[in-house]
Amino acid sequence: MSTLVHLLWIPLVAAVLPYARIGFIARDPFGFGRYASGFVLAMALVQVAAFDYGEPARMQQRMNEPWISALGVRFHLGIDGVSLPLVVLTALLVFLCFVYLARREVANARLLTSLLLILEFGMIGTFLALDLVLFFVFFEIVLLPMFAVILLWGGPGRRHAAYKFLLFTLAGSALLLAGLVMLGWHAKTFDMIALAEQHGRGLSHGVQVAAFALVGLGLAVKAPIWPLHTWLPDAHTEAPTVGSVLLAGVMLKMGTYGLVRIAVPALPEGAAYWAPWLGVLAAVGIVYGALACLAQTDLKRMIAYSSVGHMGFVLLGIATLTPVGLNAALFGNIAHGLITGLLFFLAGSVKDRYGTGDLSGIGSGMLARAPRLASVLTFACVASLGLPGLAGFWGEMMALVGAYSPARDLPRDTFLVLMAVAAVGAVLTAAYFLRLLRKITHGRAGTGAAVADVGAAEWASWTPLIVLVLLVGLWPKVLLALTDGPVRALIGAGS
């Protein structure tokens, strides 16, 4: 049996144990969550150690067993250079969420622990699944737990935000299911490896265009891509800190991962048909997200809108249909997960100290009141705006390079315009983050109450992200060496 199964059964079984009336677990559910998620992280690191880096494009540790024989659906799992970084990112962020929750008083901690572990099960399963139906099942498993996290532990507007999240994502799921069934039915297989190897052979142009539209729309809701993003700011603003971290750090990546893993390789003619339109949506989203951030007065809402812009760069990379562009998208996914996860941790800590996320309520002078907190916030902001040497730079730069030279059949003049628009968006990104820092970190501290600086649990949950943002930024090859081979295989670009 593949060792990948351990990444799935451990969080699934652990999600039940908080209700088993076991002494230690009942007394400290979050402590148990740290142990369980830490074990999953250890198993993910085992996969890192066991991975054959000489063949990152080869699907490794495969498990392929019958599941729903009447439909030809199989329980098919595997890991390659595309999915390995996302699995590790997921395991890391869930573990850090439990570290962050240490010694915090949270109502119904047992239920929150169970929901976070179920989320981990669904998110990791999505990145490991190699059957279209299995992918869809894992893709859907995360919806209800996140809905419950927002609804039960969110802010004053949590009910509206939770139901808006659920309705949007369910609508996207219906489109996704229709597209996956159309693809599998006409290709006569649900095997994602076989579909990628066929590169659309046996599928008519009309089927490819229609299936890509359905799959793309379904995945775009989860990403989310402008203009299907409107559930995101409300969900992030009202969600508790750990909900926002996992939503931004992992769940948004499930949509763009599906485009790279399924839609682009299995439906190449559909991808080529829709690519210019994807590029237009990406460029508009980049600029729109930046302008929306400039208008925000709430810290979490501003970070949420920044995700719209950053995921726009990911989509722009995918739209180029080139190895450079798709590598940019995968790199941007990981960088965004690390940086935005850190930003939402920071936003939660700022709100805990100041009692508000409103920028005017926070006031100025954080560097004087809580210098370590302000310094980490500054680091996260400059990483997110794309400072060279930090993780946020490479994905955006490579997406622009990919747009400068898109795939042969795509209109280069159109993509040059999109590149220029995206570059303007990158400048605006720097503007809103610098505005944020000027507003709350600089200036006089004022006469308000003293603010506690960074605590031990916060350092423990933030330090791994800070280190990885530096590592990936200074040594981008650590990711690109993993993703380049699989990307070339997925789009049939050879070596």
mmCIF file of N, CA and C in Angstrom, residues 297-341:
data_model
loop_
_atom_site.group_PDB
_atom_site.id
_atom_site.type_symbol
_atom_site.label_atom_id
_atom_site.label_comp_id
_atom_site.label_asym_id
_atom_site.label_seq_id
_atom_site.Cartn_x
_atom_site.Cartn_y
_atom_site.Cartn_z
ATOM 1 N N THR A 297 -10.393 49.994 4.370
ATOM 2 C CA THR A 297 -10.095 50.539 5.692
ATOM 3 C C THR A 297 -9.950 49.437 6.733
ATOM 4 N N ASP A 298 -10.131 48.163 6.342
ATOM 5 C CA ASP A 298 -10.015 47.032 7.253
ATOM 6 C C ASP A 298 -8.824 46.174 6.832
ATOM 7 N N LEU A 299 -7.990 45.794 7.772
ATOM 8 C CA LEU A 299 -6.756 45.083 7.461
ATOM 9 C C LEU A 299 -7.016 43.739 6.786
ATOM 10 N N LYS A 300 -7.913 42.919 7.354
ATOM 11 C CA LYS A 300 -8.169 41.601 6.767
ATOM 12 C C LYS A 300 -8.812 41.727 5.388
ATOM 13 N N ARG A 301 -9.680 42.718 5.246
ATOM 14 C CA ARG A 301 -10.339 42.893 3.943
ATOM 15 C C ARG A 301 -9.328 43.316 2.887
ATOM 16 N N MET A 302 -8.353 44.131 3.287
ATOM 17 C CA MET A 302 -7.325 44.537 2.342
ATOM 18 C C MET A 302 -6.477 43.336 1.911
ATOM 19 N N ILE A 303 -6.106 42.480 2.861
ATOM 20 C CA ILE A 303 -5.327 41.294 2.514
ATOM 21 C C ILE A 303 -6.141 40.370 1.607
ATOM 22 N N ALA A 304 -7.453 40.294 1.865
ATOM 23 C CA ALA A 304 -8.311 39.453 1.024
ATOM 24 C C ALA A 304 -8.321 39.948 -0.416
ATOM 25 N N TYR A 305 -8.476 41.255 -0.609
ATOM 26 C CA TYR A 305 -8.460 41.787 -1.975
ATOM 27 C C TYR A 305 -7.080 41.637 -2.612
ATOM 28 N N SER A 306 -6.017 41.662 -1.796
ATOM 29 C CA SER A 306 -4.693 41.455 -2.375
ATOM 30 C C SER A 306 -4.582 40.057 -2.975
ATOM 31 N N SER A 307 -5.316 39.092 -2.397
ATOM 32 C CA SER A 307 -5.300 37.734 -2.936
ATOM 33 C C SER A 307 -5.895 37.684 -4.339
ATOM 34 N N VAL A 308 -6.898 38.522 -4.592
ATOM 35 C CA VAL A 308 -7.486 38.577 -5.931
ATOM 36 C C VAL A 308 -6.420 38.974 -6.948
ATOM 37 N N GLY A 309 -5.613 39.973 -6.592
ATOM 38 C CA GLY A 309 -4.553 40.401 -7.494
ATOM 39 C C GLY A 309 -3.462 39.362 -7.658
ATOM 40 N N HIS A 310 -3.029 38.768 -6.558
ATOM 41 C CA HIS A 310 -1.951 37.781 -6.635
ATOM 42 C C HIS A 310 -2.379 36.532 -7.403
ATOM 43 N N MET A 311 -3.619 36.097 -7.188
ATOM 44 C CA MET A 311 -4.097 34.940 -7.947
ATOM 45 C C MET A 311 -4.310 35.310 -9.414
ATOM 46 N N GLY A 312 -4.459 36.599 -9.699
ATOM 47 C CA GLY A 312 -4.500 37.054 -11.085
ATOM 48 C C GLY A 312 -3.181 36.784 -11.791
ATOM 49 N N PHE A 313 -2.058 36.990 -11.088
ATOM 50 C CA PHE A 313 -0.753 36.664 -11.672
ATOM 51 C C PHE A 313 -0.630 35.168 -11.923
ATOM 52 N N VAL A 314 -1.166 34.359 -11.004
ATOM 53 C CA VAL A 314 -1.151 32.909 -11.201
ATOM 54 C C VAL A 314 -1.930 32.542 -12.462
ATOM 55 N N LEU A 315 -3.115 33.128 -12.613
ATOM 56 C CA LEU A 315 -3.939 32.831 -13.792
ATOM 57 C C LEU A 315 -3.277 33.337 -15.069
ATOM 58 N N LEU A 316 -2.616 34.490 -15.017
ATOM 59 C CA LEU A 316 -1.928 35.006 -16.196
ATOM 60 C C LEU A 316 -0.840 34.031 -16.641
ATOM 61 N N GLY A 317 -0.113 33.470 -15.682
ATOM 62 C CA GLY A 317 0.892 32.471 -16.029
ATOM 63 C C GLY A 317 0.283 31.264 -16.707
ATOM 64 N N ILE A 318 -0.844 30.776 -16.183
ATOM 65 C CA ILE A 318 -1.519 29.628 -16.793
ATOM 66 C C ILE A 318 -1.990 29.970 -18.197
ATOM 67 N N ALA A 319 -2.508 31.184 -18.379
ATOM 68 C CA ALA A 319 -3.069 31.586 -19.678
ATOM 69 C C ALA A 319 -2.028 31.613 -20.782
ATOM 70 N N THR A 320 -0.756 31.756 -20.457
ATOM 71 C CA THR A 320 0.266 31.782 -21.510
ATOM 72 C C THR A 320 0.488 30.410 -22.136
ATOM 73 N N LEU A 321 0.113 29.334 -21.419
ATOM 74 C CA LEU A 321 0.259 27.957 -21.902
ATOM 75 C C LEU A 321 1.698 27.623 -22.264
ATOM 76 N N THR A 322 2.635 28.218 -21.552
ATOM 77 C CA THR A 322 4.056 27.952 -21.768
ATOM 78 C C THR A 322 4.664 27.340 -20.499
ATOM 79 N N PRO A 323 5.804 26.648 -20.626
ATOM 80 C CA PRO A 323 6.462 26.144 -19.417
ATOM 81 C C PRO A 323 6.808 27.248 -18.424
ATOM 82 N N VAL A 324 7.268 28.389 -18.932
ATOM 83 C CA VAL A 324 7.607 29.510 -18.031
ATOM 84 C C VAL A 324 6.365 29.975 -17.286
ATOM 85 N N GLY A 325 5.255 30.135 -18.006
ATOM 86 C CA GLY A 325 4.035 30.621 -17.393
ATOM 87 C C GLY A 325 3.456 29.663 -16.369
ATOM 88 N N LEU A 326 3.423 28.366 -16.713
ATOM 89 C CA LEU A 326 2.869 27.405 -15.767
ATOM 90 C C LEU A 326 3.775 27.224 -14.555
ATOM 91 N N ASN A 327 5.089 27.288 -14.754
ATOM 92 C CA ASN A 327 5.998 27.286 -13.607
ATOM 93 C C ASN A 327 5.765 28.511 -12.732
ATOM 94 N N ALA A 328 5.512 29.650 -13.375
ATOM 95 C CA ALA A 328 5.210 30.866 -12.617
ATOM 96 C C ALA A 328 3.956 30.685 -11.774
ATOM 97 N N ALA A 329 2.942 30.045 -12.353
ATOM 98 C CA ALA A 329 1.694 29.831 -11.632
ATOM 99 C C ALA A 329 1.905 28.940 -10.415
ATOM 100 N N LEU A 330 2.647 27.855 -10.597
ATOM 101 C CA LEU A 330 2.887 26.937 -9.484
ATOM 102 C C LEU A 330 3.774 27.575 -8.426
ATOM 103 N N PHE A 331 4.763 28.327 -8.850
ATOM 104 C CA PHE A 331 5.616 29.051 -7.907
ATOM 105 C C PHE A 331 4.793 30.091 -7.155
ATOM 106 N N GLY A 332 3.945 30.822 -7.900
ATOM 107 C CA GLY A 332 3.102 31.833 -7.266
ATOM 108 C C GLY A 332 2.144 31.237 -6.261
ATOM 109 N N ASN A 333 1.634 30.042 -6.541
ATOM 110 C CA ASN A 333 0.757 29.362 -5.581
ATOM 111 C C ASN A 333 1.451 29.166 -4.238
ATOM 112 N N ILE A 334 2.661 28.629 -4.274
ATOM 113 C CA ILE A 334 3.393 28.354 -3.033
ATOM 114 C C ILE A 334 3.762 29.661 -2.339
ATOM 115 N N ALA A 335 4.272 30.623 -3.102
ATOM 116 C CA ALA A 335 4.666 31.901 -2.505
ATOM 117 C C ALA A 335 3.471 32.590 -1.859
ATOM 118 N N HIS A 336 2.349 32.589 -2.542
ATOM 119 C CA HIS A 336 1.150 33.230 -1.992
ATOM 120 C C HIS A 336 0.696 32.507 -0.735
ATOM 121 N N GLY A 337 0.760 31.181 -0.732
ATOM 122 C CA GLY A 337 0.357 30.435 0.448
ATOM 123 C C GLY A 337 1.200 30.784 1.658
ATOM 124 N N LEU A 338 2.515 30.888 1.469
ATOM 125 C CA LEU A 338 3.409 31.222 2.570
ATOM 126 C C LEU A 338 3.204 32.656 3.054
ATOM 127 N N ILE A 339 3.182 33.593 2.118
ATOM 128 C CA ILE A 339 3.145 35.013 2.487
ATOM 129 C C ILE A 339 1.772 35.411 3.019
ATOM 130 N N THR A 340 0.717 35.009 2.328
ATOM 131 C CA THR A 340 -0.621 35.413 2.764
ATOM 132 C C THR A 340 -1.032 34.662 4.022
ATOM 133 N N GLY A 341 -0.568 33.423 4.176
ATOM 134 C CA GLY A 341 -0.790 32.745 5.448
ATOM 135 C C GLY A 341 -0.179 33.534 6.588
#
